[in-house]
CSV table of C-alpha atoms in Angstrom, one decimal:
chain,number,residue,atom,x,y,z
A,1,UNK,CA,16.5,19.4,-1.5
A,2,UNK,CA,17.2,15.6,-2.4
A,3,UNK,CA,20.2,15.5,0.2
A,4,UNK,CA,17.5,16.9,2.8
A,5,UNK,CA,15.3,14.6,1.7
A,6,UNK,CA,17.4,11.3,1.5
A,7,UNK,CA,18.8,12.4,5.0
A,8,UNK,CA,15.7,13.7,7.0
A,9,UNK,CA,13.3,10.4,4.9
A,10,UNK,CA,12.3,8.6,7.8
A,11,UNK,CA,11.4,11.9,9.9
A,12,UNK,CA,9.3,13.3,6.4
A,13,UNK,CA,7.5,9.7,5.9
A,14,UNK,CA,6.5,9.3,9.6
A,15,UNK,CA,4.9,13.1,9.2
A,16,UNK,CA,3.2,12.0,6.6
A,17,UNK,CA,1.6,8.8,7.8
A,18,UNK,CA,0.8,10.6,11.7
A,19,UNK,CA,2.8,7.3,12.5
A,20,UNK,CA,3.5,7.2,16.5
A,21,UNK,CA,6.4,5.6,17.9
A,22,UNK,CA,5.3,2.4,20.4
A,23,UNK,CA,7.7,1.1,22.9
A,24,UNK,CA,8.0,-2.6,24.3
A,25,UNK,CA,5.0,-2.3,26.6
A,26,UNK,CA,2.8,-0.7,24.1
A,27,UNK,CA,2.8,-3.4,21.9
A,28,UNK,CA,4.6,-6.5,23.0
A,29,UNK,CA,3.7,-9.3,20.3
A,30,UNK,CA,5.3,-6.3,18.0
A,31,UNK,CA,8.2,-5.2,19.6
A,32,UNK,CA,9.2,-8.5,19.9
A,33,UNK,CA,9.1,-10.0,16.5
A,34,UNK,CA,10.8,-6.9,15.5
A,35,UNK,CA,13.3,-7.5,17.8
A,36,UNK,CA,13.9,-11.1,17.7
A,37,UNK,CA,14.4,-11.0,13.7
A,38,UNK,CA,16.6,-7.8,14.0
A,39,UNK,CA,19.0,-10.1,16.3
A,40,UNK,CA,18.6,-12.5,13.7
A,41,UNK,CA,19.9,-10.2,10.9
A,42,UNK,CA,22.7,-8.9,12.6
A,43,UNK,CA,20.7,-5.2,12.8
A,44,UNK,CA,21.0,-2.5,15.8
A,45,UNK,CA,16.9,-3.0,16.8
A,46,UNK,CA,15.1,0.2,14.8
A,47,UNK,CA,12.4,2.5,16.1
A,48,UNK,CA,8.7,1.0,15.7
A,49,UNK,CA,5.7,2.6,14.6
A,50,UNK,CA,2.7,2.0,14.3
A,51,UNK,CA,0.0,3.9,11.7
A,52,UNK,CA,-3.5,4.4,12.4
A,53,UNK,CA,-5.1,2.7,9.3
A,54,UNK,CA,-7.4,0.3,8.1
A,55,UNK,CA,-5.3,-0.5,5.4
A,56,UNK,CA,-2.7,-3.4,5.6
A,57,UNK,CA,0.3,-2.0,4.8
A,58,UNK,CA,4.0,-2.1,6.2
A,59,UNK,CA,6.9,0.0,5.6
A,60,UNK,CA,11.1,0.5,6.7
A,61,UNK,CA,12.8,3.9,6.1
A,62,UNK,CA,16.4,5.2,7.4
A,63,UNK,CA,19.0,6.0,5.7
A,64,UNK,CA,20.5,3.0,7.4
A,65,UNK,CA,20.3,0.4,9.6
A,66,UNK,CA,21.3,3.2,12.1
A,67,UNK,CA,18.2,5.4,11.8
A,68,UNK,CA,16.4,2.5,10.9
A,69,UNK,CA,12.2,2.6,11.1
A,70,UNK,CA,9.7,-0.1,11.0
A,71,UNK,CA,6.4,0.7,10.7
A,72,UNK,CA,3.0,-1.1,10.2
A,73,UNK,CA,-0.7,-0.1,9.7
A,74,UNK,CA,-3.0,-1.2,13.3
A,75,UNK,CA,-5.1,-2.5,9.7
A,76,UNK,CA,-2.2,-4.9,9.2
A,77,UNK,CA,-1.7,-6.2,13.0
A,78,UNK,CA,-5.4,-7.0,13.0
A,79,UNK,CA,-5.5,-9.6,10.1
A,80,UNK,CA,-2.0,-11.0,10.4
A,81,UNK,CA,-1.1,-14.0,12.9
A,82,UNK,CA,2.2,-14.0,14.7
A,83,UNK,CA,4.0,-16.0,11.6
A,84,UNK,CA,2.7,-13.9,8.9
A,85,UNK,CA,3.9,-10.5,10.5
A,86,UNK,CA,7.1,-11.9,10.9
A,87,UNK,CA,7.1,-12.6,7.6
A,88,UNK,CA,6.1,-9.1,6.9
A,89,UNK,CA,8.6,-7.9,9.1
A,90,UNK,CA,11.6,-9.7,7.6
A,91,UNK,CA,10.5,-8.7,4.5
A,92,UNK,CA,11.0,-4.7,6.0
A,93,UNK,CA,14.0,-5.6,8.1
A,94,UNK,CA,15.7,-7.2,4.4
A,95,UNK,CA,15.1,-3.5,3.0
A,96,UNK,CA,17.2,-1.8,6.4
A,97,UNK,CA,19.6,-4.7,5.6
A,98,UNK,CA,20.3,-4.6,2.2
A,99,UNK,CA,20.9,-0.3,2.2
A,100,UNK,CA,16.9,-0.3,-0.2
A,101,UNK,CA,16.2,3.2,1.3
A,102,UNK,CA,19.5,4.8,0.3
A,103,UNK,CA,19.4,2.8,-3.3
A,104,UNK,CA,16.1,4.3,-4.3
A,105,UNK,CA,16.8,7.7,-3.1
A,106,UNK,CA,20.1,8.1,-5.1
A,107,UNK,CA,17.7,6.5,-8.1
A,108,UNK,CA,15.1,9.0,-7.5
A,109,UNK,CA,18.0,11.7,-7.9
A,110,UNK,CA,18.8,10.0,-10.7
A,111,UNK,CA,15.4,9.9,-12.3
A,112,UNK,CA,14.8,13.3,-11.5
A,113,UNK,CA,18.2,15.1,-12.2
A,114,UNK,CA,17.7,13.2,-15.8
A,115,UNK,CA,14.3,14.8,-16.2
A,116,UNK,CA,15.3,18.3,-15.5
A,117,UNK,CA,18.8,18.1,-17.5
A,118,UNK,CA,16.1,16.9,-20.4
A,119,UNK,CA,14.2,19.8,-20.0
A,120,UNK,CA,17.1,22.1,-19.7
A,121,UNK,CA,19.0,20.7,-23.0
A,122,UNK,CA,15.4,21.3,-24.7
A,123,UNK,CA,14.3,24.4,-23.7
A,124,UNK,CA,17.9,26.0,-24.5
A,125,UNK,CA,17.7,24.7,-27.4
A,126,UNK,CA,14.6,26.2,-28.4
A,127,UNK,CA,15.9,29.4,-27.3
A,128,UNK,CA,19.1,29.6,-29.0
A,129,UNK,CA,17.0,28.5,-32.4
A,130,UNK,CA,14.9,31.0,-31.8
A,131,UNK,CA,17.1,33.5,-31.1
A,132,UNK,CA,20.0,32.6,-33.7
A,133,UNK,CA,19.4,31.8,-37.6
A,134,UNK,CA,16.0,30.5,-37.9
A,135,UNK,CA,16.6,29.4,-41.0
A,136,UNK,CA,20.0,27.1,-39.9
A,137,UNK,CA,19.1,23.5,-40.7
A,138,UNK,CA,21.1,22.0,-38.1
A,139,UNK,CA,19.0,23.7,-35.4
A,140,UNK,CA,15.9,21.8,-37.0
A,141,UNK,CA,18.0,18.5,-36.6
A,142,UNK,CA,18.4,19.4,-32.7
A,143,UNK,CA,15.5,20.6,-32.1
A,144,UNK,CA,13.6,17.4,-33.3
A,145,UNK,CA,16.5,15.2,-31.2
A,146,UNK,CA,15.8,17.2,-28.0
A,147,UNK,CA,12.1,17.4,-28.5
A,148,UNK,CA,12.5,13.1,-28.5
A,149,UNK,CA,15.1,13.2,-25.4
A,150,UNK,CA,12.6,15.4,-23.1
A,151,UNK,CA,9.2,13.0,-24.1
A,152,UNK,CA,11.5,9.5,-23.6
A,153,UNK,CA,14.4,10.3,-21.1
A,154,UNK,CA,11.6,10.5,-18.0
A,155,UNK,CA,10.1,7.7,-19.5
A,156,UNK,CA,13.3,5.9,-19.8
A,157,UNK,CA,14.3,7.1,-16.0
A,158,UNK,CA,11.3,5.9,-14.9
A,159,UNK,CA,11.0,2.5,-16.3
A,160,UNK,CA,14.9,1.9,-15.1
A,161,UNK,CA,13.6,3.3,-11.4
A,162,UNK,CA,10.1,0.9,-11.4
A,163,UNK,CA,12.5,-1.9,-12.4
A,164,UNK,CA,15.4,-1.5,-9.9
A,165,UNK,CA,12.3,-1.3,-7.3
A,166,UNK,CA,11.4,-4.7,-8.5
A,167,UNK,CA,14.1,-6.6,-8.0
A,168,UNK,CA,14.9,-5.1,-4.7
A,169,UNK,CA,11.3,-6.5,-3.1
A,170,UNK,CA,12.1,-9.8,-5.2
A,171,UNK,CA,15.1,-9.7,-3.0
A,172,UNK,CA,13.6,-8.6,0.2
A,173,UNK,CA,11.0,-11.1,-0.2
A,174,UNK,CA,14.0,-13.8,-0.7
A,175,UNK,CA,16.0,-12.3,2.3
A,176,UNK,CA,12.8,-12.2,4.4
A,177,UNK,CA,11.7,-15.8,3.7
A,178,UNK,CA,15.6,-16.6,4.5
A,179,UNK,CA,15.7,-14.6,7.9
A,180,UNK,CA,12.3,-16.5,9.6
A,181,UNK,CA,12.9,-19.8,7.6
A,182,UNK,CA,9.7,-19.9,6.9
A,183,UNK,CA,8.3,-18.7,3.5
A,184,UNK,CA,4.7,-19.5,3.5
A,185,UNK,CA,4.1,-17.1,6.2
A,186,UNK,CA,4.7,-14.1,4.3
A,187,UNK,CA,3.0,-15.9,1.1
A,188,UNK,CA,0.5,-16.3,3.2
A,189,UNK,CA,0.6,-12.5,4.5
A,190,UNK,CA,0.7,-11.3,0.9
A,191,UNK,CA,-2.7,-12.8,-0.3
A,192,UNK,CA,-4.5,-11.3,2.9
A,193,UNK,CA,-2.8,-7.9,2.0
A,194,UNK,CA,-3.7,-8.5,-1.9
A,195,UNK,CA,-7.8,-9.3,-0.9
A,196,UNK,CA,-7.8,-6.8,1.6
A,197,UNK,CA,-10.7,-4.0,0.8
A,198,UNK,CA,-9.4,-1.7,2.2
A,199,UNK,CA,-7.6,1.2,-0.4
């Protein structure tokens, strides 16, 4: 399922959000920014979509620049002026650019082939002690080892995951800001996202 997942993402995520797919003459203003900075950045131009939502929100998924999508909420193109969604936009395009989409899907493996090997370590464990010597001190030992390893190896996995996250949308924001050459629009995009209402 995570190889269907990682290679069908963009199809899954688009589902999920009822985006629809707009072409050059649906929305111009748009299309164009989106493909102005994806000439910029060296990218084949992706698919565009826009989602029916109050919310200001913006998203890229793809397993590469390929199958590249860009999508943004009609709650985003309202507050946004022209320089502010091209920040937003660079910000997504940085993501298709720098491979974010694969590198958190192979985390998320990661994370969740760590969680299950946990649970699997403990629960034969608890088995086999159950089912062998109960009274064989060594099993105790284990026990209490795996019992720590499945509460703190999700944890652990997780924390790694949030943190790689991080750094990659410090480093879209950076690549972003690079690709328009013009920062303080997507600075300035980011407070009207962060005092938006809107959940």
């Amino acid at each position: 399922t995570s190889i269907g997942s990682y290679w069908f993402s963009d199809k899954v995520v688009l589902k999920m959000t009822s985006a629809k797919q707009v072409a050059k003459e649906d929305a111009p203003e748009l299309y164009n920014i989106v493909e102005n900075l994806s000439i910029t950045a060296g990218l084949p131009m992706p698919r565009v979509f826009i989602v029916n939502d109050p919310a200001p929100n913006a998203f890229a998924t793809g397993r590469d620049p390929e199958h590249a999508v860009v999508a943004v909420t009609s709650g985003l193109l309202q507050i946004l002026d022209r320089t502010e969604l091209e920040g937003v936009i660079g910000h997504e395009l940085s993501h298709i650019k720098n491979y974010d989409t694969r590198l958190m899907s192979i985390v998320a493996i990661l994370v969740g082939s760590l969680a299950i090997l946990s649970d699997v370590f403990f629960r034969s464990l608890w088995l086999g002690g159950m089912s062998n010597d109960r009274e064989n001190k060594g099993n105790g030992i284990f026990m209490i080892l795996a019992l720590v390893m499945a509460i703190l190896a999700p944890i652990i996995a997780t924390l790694i995951q949030l943190a790689v996250n991080r750094k990659r949308e410090f480093l879209a924001d950076a690549d972003g800001a690079l690709l328009t050459r013009y920062p303080d629009a997507l600075a300035s995009a980011l407070e009207k996202i962060a005092s938006d209402r809107h959940p």
